Short mmCIF file of C-alpha atoms in Angstrom, two decimals:
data_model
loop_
_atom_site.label_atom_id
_atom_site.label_comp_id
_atom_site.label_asym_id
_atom_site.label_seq_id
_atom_site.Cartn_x
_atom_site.Cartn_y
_atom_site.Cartn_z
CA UNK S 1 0.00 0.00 0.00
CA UNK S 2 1.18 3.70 -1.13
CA UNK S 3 2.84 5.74 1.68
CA UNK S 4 0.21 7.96 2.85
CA UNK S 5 2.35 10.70 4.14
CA UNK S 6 4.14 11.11 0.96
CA UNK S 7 0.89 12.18 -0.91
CA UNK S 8 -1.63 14.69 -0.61
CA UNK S 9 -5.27 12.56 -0.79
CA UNK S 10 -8.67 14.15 -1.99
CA UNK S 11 -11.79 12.33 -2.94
CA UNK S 12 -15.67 12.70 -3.42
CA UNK S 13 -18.77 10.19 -3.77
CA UNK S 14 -20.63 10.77 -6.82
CA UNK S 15 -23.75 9.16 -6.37
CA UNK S 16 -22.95 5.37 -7.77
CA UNK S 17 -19.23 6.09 -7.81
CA UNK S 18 -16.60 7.08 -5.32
CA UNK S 19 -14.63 10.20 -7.18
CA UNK S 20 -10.86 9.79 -5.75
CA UNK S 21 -7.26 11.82 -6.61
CA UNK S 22 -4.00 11.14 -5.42
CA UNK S 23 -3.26 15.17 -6.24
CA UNK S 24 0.50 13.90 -5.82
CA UNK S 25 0.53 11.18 -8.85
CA UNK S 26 -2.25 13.04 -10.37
CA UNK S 27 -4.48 9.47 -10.10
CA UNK S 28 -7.55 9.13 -10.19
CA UNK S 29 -10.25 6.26 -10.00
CA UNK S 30 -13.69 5.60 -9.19
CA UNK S 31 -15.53 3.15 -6.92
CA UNK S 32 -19.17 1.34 -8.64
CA UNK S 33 -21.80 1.39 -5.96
CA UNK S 34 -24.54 -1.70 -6.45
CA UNK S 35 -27.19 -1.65 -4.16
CA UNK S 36 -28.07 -4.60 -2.51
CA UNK S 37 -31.50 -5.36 -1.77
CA UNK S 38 -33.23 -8.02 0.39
CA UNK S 39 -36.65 -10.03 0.06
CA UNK S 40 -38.86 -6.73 0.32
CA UNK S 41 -36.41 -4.47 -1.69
CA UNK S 42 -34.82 -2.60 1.34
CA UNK S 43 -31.56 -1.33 1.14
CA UNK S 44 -29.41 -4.31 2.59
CA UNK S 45 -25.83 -2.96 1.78
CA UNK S 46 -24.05 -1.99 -1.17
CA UNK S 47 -20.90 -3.61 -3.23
CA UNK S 48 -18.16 -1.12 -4.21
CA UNK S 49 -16.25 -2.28 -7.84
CA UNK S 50 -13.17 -0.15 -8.02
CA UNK S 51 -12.29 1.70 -11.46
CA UNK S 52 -9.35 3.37 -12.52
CA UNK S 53 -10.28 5.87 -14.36
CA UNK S 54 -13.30 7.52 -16.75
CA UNK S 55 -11.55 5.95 -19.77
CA UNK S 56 -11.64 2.07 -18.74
CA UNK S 57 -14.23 -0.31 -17.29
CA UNK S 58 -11.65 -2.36 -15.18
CA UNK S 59 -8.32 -0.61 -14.71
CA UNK S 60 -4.94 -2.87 -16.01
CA UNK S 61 -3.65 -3.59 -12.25
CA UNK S 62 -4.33 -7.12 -10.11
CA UNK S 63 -7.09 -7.79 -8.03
CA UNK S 64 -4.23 -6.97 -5.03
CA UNK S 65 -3.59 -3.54 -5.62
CA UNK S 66 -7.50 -2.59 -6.94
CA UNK S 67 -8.40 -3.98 -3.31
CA UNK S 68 -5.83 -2.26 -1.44
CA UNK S 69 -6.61 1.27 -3.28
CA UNK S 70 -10.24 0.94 -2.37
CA UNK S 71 -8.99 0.50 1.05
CA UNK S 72 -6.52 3.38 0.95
CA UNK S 73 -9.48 5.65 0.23
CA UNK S 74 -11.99 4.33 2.03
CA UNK S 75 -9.86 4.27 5.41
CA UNK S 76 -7.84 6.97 5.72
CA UNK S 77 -9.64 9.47 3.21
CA UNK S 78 -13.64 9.53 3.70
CA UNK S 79 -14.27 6.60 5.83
CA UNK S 80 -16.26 3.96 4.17
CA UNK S 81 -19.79 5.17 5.76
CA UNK S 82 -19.28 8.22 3.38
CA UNK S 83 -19.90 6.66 0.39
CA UNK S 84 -21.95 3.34 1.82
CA UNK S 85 -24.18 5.68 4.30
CA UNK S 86 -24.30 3.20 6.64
CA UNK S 87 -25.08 0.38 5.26
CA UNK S 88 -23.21 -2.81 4.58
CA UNK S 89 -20.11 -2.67 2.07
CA UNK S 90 -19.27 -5.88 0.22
CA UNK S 91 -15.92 -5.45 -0.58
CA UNK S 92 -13.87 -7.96 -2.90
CA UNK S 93 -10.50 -9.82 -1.51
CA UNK S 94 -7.86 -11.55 -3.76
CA UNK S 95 -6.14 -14.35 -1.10
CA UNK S 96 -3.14 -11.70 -0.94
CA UNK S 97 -4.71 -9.21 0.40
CA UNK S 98 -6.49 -11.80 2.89
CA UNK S 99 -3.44 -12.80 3.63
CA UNK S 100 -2.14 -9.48 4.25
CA UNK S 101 -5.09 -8.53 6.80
CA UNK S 102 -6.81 -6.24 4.70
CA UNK S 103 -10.14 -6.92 5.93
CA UNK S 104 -9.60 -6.04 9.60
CA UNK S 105 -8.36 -2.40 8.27
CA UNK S 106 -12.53 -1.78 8.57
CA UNK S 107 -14.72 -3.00 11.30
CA UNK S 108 -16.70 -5.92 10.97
CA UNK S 109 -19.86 -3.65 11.40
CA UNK S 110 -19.08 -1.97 8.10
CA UNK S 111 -17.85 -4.62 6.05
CA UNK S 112 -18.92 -7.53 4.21
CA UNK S 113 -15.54 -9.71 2.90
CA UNK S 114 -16.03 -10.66 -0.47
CA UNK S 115 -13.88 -13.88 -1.57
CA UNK S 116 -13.35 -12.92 -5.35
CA UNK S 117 -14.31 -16.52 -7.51
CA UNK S 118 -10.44 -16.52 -8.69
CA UNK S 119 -9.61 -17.41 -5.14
CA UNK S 120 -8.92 -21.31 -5.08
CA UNK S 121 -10.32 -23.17 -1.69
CA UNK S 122 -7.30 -24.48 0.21
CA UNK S 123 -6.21 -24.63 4.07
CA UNK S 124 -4.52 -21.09 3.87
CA UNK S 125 -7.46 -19.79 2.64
CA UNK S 126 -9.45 -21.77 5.40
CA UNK S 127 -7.46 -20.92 8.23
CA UNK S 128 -8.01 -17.25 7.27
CA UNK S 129 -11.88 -17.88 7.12
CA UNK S 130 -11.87 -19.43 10.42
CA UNK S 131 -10.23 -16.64 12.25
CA UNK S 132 -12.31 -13.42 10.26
CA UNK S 133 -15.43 -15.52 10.95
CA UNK S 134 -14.28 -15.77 14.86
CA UNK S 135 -13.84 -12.00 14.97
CA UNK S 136 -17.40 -11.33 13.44
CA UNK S 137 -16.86 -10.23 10.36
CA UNK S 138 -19.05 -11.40 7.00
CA UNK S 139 -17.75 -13.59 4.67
CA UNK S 140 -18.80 -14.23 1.21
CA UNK S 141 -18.07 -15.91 -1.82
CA UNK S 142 -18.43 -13.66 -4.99
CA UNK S 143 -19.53 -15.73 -8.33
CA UNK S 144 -20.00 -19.10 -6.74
CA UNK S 145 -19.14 -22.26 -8.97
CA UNK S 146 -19.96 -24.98 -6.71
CA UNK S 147 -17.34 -27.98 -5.57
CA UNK S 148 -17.62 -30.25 -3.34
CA UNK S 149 -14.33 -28.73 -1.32
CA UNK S 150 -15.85 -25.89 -0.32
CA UNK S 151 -18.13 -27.99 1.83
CA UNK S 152 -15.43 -27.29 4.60
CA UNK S 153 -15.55 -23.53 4.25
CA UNK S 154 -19.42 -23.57 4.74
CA UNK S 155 -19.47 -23.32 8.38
CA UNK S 156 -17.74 -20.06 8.39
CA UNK S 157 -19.36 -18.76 5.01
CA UNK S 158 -22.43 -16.34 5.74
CA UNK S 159 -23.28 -15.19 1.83
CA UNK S 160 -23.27 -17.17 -1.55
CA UNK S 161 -23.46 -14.92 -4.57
CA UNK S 162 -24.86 -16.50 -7.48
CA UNK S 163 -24.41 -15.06 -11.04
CA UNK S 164 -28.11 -15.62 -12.17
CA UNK S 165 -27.40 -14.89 -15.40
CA UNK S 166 -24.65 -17.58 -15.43
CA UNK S 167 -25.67 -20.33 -13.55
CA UNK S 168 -28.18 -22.59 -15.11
CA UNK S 169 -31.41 -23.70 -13.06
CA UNK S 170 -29.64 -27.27 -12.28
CA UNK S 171 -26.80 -25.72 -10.90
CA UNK S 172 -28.78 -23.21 -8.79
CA UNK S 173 -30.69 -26.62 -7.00
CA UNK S 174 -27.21 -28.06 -6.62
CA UNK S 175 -26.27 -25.68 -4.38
CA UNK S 176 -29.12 -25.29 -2.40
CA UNK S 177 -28.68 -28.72 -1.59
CA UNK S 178 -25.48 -28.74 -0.73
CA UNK S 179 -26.02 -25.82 1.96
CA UNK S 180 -29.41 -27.34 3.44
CA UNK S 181 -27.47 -28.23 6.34
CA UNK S 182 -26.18 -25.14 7.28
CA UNK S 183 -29.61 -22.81 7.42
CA UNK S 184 -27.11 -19.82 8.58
CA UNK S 185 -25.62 -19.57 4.58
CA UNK S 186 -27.81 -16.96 2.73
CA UNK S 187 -27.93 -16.84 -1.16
CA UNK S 188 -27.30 -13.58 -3.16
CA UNK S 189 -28.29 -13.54 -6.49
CA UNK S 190 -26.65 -11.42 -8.71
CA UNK S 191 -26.89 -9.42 -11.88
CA UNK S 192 -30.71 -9.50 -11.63
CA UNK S 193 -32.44 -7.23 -14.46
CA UNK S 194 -35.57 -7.76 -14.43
CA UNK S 195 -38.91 -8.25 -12.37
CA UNK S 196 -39.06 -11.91 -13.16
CA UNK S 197 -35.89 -13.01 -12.39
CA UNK S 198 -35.86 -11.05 -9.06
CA UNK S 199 -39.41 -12.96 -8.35
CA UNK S 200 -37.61 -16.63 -9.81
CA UNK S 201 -34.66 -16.38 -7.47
CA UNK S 202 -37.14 -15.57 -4.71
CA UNK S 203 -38.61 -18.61 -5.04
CA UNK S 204 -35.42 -20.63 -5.16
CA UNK S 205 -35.18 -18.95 -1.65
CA UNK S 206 -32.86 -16.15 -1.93
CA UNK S 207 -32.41 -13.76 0.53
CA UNK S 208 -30.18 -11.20 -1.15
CA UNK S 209 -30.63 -8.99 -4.93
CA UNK S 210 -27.90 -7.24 -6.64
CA UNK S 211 -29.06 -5.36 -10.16
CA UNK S 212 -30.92 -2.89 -11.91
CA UNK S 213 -34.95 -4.72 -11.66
CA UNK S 214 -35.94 -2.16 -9.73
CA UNK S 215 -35.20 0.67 -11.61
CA UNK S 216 -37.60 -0.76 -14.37
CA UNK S 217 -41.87 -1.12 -14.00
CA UNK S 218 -42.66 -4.19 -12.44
CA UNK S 219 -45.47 -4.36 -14.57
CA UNK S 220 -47.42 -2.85 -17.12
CA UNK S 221 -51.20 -1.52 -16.18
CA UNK S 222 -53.10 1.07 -17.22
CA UNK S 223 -54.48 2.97 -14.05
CA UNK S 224 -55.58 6.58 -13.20
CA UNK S 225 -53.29 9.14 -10.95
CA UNK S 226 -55.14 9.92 -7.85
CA UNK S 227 -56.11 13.79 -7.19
CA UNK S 228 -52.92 13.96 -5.12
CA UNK S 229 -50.55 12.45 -8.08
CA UNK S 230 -52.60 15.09 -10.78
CA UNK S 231 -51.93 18.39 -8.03
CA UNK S 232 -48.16 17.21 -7.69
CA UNK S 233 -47.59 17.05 -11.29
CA UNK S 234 -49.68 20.34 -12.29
CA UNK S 235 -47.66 21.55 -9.56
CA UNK S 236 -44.33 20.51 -11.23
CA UNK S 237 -45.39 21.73 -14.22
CA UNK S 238 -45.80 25.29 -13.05
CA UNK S 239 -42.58 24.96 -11.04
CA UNK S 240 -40.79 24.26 -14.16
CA UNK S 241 -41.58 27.49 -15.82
CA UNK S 242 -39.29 30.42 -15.46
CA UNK S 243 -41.23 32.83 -13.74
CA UNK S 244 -43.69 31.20 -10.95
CA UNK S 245 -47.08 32.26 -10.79
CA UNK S 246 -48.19 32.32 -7.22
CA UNK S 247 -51.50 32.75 -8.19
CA UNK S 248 -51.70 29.60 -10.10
CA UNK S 249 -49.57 27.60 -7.37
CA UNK S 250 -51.73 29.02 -4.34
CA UNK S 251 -54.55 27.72 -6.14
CA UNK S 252 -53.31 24.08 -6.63
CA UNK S 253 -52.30 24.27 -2.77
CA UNK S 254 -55.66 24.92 -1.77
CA UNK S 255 -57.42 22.26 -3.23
CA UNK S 256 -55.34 19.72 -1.56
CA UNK S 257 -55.66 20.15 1.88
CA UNK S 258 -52.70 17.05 3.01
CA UNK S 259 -50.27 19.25 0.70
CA UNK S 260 -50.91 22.60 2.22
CA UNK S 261 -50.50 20.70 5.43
CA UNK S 262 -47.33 19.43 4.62
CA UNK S 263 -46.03 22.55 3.27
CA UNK S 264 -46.89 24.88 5.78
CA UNK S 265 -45.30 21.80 7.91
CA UNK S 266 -42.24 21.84 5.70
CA UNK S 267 -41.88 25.86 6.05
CA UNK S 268 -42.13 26.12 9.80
CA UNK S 269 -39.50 23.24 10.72
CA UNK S 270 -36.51 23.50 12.32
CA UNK S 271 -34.26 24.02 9.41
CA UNK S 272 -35.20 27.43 8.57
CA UNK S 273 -35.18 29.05 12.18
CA UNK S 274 -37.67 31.14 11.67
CA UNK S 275 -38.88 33.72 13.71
CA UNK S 276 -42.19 34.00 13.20
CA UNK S 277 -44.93 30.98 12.45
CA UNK S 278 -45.58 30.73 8.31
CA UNK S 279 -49.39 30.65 8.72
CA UNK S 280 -50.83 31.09 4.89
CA UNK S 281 -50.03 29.22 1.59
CA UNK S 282 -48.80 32.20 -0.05
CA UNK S 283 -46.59 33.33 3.12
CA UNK S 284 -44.75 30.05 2.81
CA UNK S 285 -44.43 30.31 -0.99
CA UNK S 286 -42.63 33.96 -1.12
CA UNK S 287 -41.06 32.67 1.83
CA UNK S 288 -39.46 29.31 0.55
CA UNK S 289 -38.61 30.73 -2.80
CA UNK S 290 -38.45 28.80 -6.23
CA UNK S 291 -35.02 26.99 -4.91
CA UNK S 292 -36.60 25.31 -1.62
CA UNK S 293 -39.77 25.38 -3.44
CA UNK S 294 -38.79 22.59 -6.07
CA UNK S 295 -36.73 20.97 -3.01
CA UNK S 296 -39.97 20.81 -1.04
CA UNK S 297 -41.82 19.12 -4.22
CA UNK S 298 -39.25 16.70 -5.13
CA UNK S 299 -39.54 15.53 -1.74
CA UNK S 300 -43.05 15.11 -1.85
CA UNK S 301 -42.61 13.41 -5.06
CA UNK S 302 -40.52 10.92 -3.83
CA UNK S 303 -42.85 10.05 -0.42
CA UNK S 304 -45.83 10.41 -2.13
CA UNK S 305 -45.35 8.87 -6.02
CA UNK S 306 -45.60 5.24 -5.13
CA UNK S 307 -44.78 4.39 -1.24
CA UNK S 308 -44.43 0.81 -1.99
CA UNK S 309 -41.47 1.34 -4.17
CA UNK S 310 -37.73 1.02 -3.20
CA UNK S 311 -36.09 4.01 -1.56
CA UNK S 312 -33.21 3.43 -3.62
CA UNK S 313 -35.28 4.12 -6.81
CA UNK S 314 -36.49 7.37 -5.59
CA UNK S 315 -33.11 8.36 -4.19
CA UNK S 316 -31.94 7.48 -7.76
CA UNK S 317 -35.12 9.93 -9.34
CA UNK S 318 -34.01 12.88 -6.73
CA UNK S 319 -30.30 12.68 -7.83
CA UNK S 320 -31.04 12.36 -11.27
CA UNK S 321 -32.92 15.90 -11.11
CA UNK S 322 -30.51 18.00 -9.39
CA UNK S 323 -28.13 16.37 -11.75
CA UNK S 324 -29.86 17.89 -14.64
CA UNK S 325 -30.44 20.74 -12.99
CA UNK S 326 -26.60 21.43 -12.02
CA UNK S 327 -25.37 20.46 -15.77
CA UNK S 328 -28.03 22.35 -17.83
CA UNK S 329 -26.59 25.38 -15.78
CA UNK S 330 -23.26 24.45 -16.48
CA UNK S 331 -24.24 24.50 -20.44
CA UNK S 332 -26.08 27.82 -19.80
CA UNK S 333 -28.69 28.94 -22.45
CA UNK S 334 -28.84 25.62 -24.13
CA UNK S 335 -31.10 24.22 -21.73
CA UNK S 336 -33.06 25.69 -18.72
CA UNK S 337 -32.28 24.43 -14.94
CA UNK S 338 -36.03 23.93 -13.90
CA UNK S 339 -36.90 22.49 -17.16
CA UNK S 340 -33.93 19.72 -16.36
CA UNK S 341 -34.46 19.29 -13.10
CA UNK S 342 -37.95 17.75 -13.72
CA UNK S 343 -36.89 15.97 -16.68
CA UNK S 344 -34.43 14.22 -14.85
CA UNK S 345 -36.81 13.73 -11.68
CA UNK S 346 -39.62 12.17 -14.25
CA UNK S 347 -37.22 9.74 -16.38
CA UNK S 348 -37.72 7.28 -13.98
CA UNK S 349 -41.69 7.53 -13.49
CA UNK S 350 -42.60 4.96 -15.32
CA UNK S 351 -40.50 1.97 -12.90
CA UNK S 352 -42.11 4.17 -9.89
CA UNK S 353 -45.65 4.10 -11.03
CA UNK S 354 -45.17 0.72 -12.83
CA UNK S 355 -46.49 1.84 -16.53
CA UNK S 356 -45.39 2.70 -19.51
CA UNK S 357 -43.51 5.81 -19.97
CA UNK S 358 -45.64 7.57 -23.12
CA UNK S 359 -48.72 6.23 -20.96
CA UNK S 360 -47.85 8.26 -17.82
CA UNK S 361 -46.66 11.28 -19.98
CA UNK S 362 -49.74 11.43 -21.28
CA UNK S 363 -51.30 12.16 -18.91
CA UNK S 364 -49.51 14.78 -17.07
CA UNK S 365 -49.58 18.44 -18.18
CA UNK S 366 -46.41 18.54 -18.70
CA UNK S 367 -44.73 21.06 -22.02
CA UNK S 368 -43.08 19.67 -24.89
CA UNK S 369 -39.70 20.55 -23.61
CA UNK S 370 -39.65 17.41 -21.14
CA UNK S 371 -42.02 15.06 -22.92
CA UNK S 372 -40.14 14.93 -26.32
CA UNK S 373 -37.06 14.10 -24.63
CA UNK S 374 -38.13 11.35 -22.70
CA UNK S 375 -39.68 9.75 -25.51
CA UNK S 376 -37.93 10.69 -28.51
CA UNK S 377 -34.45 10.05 -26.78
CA UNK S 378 -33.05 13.45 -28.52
CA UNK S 379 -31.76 15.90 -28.46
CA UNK S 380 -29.75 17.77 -25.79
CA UNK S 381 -31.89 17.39 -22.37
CA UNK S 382 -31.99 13.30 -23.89
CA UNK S 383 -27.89 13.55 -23.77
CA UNK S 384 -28.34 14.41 -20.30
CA UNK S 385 -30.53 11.60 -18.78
CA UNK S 386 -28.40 9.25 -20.92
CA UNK S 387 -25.34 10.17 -19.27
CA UNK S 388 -26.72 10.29 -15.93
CA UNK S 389 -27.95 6.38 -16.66
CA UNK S 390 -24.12 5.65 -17.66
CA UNK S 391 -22.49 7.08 -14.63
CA UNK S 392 -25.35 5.16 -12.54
CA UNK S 393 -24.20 1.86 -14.21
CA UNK S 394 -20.67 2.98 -14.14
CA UNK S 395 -19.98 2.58 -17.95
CA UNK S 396 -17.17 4.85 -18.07
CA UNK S 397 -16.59 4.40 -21.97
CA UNK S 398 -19.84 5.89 -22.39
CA UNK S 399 -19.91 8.53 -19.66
CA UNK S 400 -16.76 10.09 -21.32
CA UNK S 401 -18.17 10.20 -25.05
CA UNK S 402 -21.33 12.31 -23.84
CA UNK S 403 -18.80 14.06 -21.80
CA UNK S 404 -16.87 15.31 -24.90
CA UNK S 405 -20.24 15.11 -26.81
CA UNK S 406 -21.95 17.91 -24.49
CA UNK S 407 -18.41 19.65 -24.07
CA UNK S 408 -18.38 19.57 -20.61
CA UNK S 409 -15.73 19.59 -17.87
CA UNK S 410 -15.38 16.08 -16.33
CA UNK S 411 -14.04 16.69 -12.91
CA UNK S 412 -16.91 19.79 -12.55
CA UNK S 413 -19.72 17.17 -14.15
CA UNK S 414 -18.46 14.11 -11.68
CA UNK S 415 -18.69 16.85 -8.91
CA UNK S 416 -22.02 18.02 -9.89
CA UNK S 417 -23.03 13.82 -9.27
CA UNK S 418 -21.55 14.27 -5.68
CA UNK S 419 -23.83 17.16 -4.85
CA UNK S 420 -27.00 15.87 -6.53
CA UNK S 421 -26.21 12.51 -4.40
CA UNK S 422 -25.77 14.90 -1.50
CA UNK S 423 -29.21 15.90 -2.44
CA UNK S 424 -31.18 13.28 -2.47
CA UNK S 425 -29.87 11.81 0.43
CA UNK S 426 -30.68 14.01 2.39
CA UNK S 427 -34.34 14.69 1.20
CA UNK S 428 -34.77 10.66 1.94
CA UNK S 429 -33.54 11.65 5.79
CA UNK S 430 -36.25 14.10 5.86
CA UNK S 431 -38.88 11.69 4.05
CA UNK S 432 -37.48 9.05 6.71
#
């Protein structure tokens, strides 16, 4: 591991990535964050994939020195709560680095060690299992190919990860079998896309998800918004306009009385220190202003748009629009900042209220300038959610090409992801 005190070390979390420089090498690399999700699509813990760099998908370094980078950073930079917010990290471990104690550089309440599937079973290896699994710390093996030798492992083994996109169905029973006698060994299935494999490995009895299924509909219905849905979306609609019309937002206020509440609520709480109590609609609108205004809303978007959803979708809704938001301003009269910021915050409506997106769009009176691209997939605002979606999945190649395409500046755009992360986390804290 690098000599920390011959190196000046900065970094920053940008939303699905960790953002890190070694300002004394000039290096730079980034950190995948997959959400993990159990049974009922709660936010379990998250698996951090280490990157070099916004040019390659896997940098051109070992498994050793990938491992003990993400370590670097994530002990003596941030601290790995920074960028896992408290939940569960799933970190991968070549047998060097086991070997080497990496693992017990973080805690075993913050930590989940992740036995990469190029790690061969063998009594070293054992020996080390025996003594994490002693001090408390999670062990799992990533990409599981089953033998019959890591039988002996099992009772020290907490998580199986199974690729369930490339494991047959025969394969998936074998190992089920194989662990029925040890009811403490939970199975992760990985690399789940869609609503029907997520529901398939649930019935094979896994505990664990790791994919993208929930950021797409469950299923496709054709339903009616409730009054509340229809006032939040005429009331995005008028906040997306350049000028507000108080008159017009009052209005939509008043007619739903568990908004008003909520706002008035949201105007008089702590955060503000006010001096005086906000007791009229149109008192807390000149109040809040257009900025806290669209913060309030996007909140209320995410509580209110489909409760049963996962949080992590939301979160991922509510970054998305103050990523837009932050970039369009960057790119100044080509696009405007409201207009983004509910472009972004609606891409993802059609996975939250499980329908088709021209469906939904439909319906909402919502201008051109955010319907067309949603649907048509062009144009500038379309460049926009598309590279949002590629530094979510961390497809660097991609990310830089709209980068160049859109002529923006990479560290300020990567930045822009840490403060709309920054964001949205903290509107689910309030929603919480």
């Amino acid at each position: 591991m690098q000599n920390l005190a011959s190196s000046t070390i900065t970094g920053i979390f940008i939303s699905n990535c960790f953002y890190y420089k070694d300002i004394a090498q000039t290096m730079y690399f980034y950190a995948a964050r997959q959400p993990i999700l159990d049974a009922k699509k709660n936010l379990y813990g998250y698996e951090l994939l280490f990157r070099d760099s916004i040019n390659n998908v896997f940098p051109e370094i070992d498994g050793d020195e990938a491992t003990s980078k993400m370590i670097e950073a994530s002990k003596f930079n941030m601290g790995i709560n920074d960028f896992t917010g408290n939940k569960l990290a799933f970190i991968n471990f070549t047998l060097e680095t086991l070997t080497q104690g990496y693992p017990e550089m973080l805690t075993n309440e913050e930590v989940v060690v992740e036995i990469l599937e190029t790690v061969k079973p063998g009594k070293k290896l054992l020996g080390i299992c025996k003594d994490l699994h002693n001090k408390g710390y999670i062990i799992a093996l990533d990409d599981y190919e089953h033998q019959s030798v890591w039988a002996h492992f099992y009772p020290f083994i907490k998580i199986i990860k199974v690729d369930f996109r490339q494991t047959d169905f025969e394969e998936v029973k074998e190992i089920i079998e194989a662990i029925k006698d040890h009811p403490h060994i939970d199975l992760l299935a990985e690399k789940v896309e869609t609503y029907e494999e997520y529901h398939q490995a649930l019935e094979l009895g896994f505990k664990y998800f790791q994919g993208f299924f929930f950021a797409k509909p469950e299923m496709v219905k054709t339903k009616n918004l409730s009054p509340s849905q229809l006032a939040m979306a005429e009331l995005l609609y008028e906040t997306s306009k350049p000028e507000l019309d108080l008159v017009s937002i009052t209005g939509v206020f008043e007619r739903d009385v568990s908004l008003s509440y909520k706002l008035l609520r949201y105007a008089n709480s702590a955060i503000f220190r006010r001096r005086s109590e906000i007791s009229t609609i149109k008192q807390a609108l000149v109040i809040l202003g257009s900025s806290e205004l669209k913060r309030f809303l996007g909140l209320m978007f995410a509580v209110t748009a489909n409760p049963d959803k996962p949080t992590e979708l939301l979160k991922v809704a509510m970054t998305r629009a103050k990523f837009c938001e932050l970039v369009a301003k960057d790119m100044k009269s080509q696009v405007d900042g409201s207009i983004a910021f509910l472009t972004g915050l609606l891409s993802m409506i059609d996975a939250i209220l499980d329908e088709k997106l021209d469906v939904v769009l439909e319906k909402l009176p919502l201008s051109k300038e955010i319907k067309d691209p949603l649907l048509t997939r062009k144009g500038v605002m379309a460049a926009i959610i598309k590279l949002v979606e590629f530094i979510e999945h961390a497809q660097w190649e991609k990310t830089n090409l709209v980068m160049e395409k859109l002529h923006l500046d990479k560290e300020q755009a990567v930045k822009h992801y840490n403060t709309a992360l920054s964001w949205a986390d903290e509107q689910s804290d309030l929603a919480g």
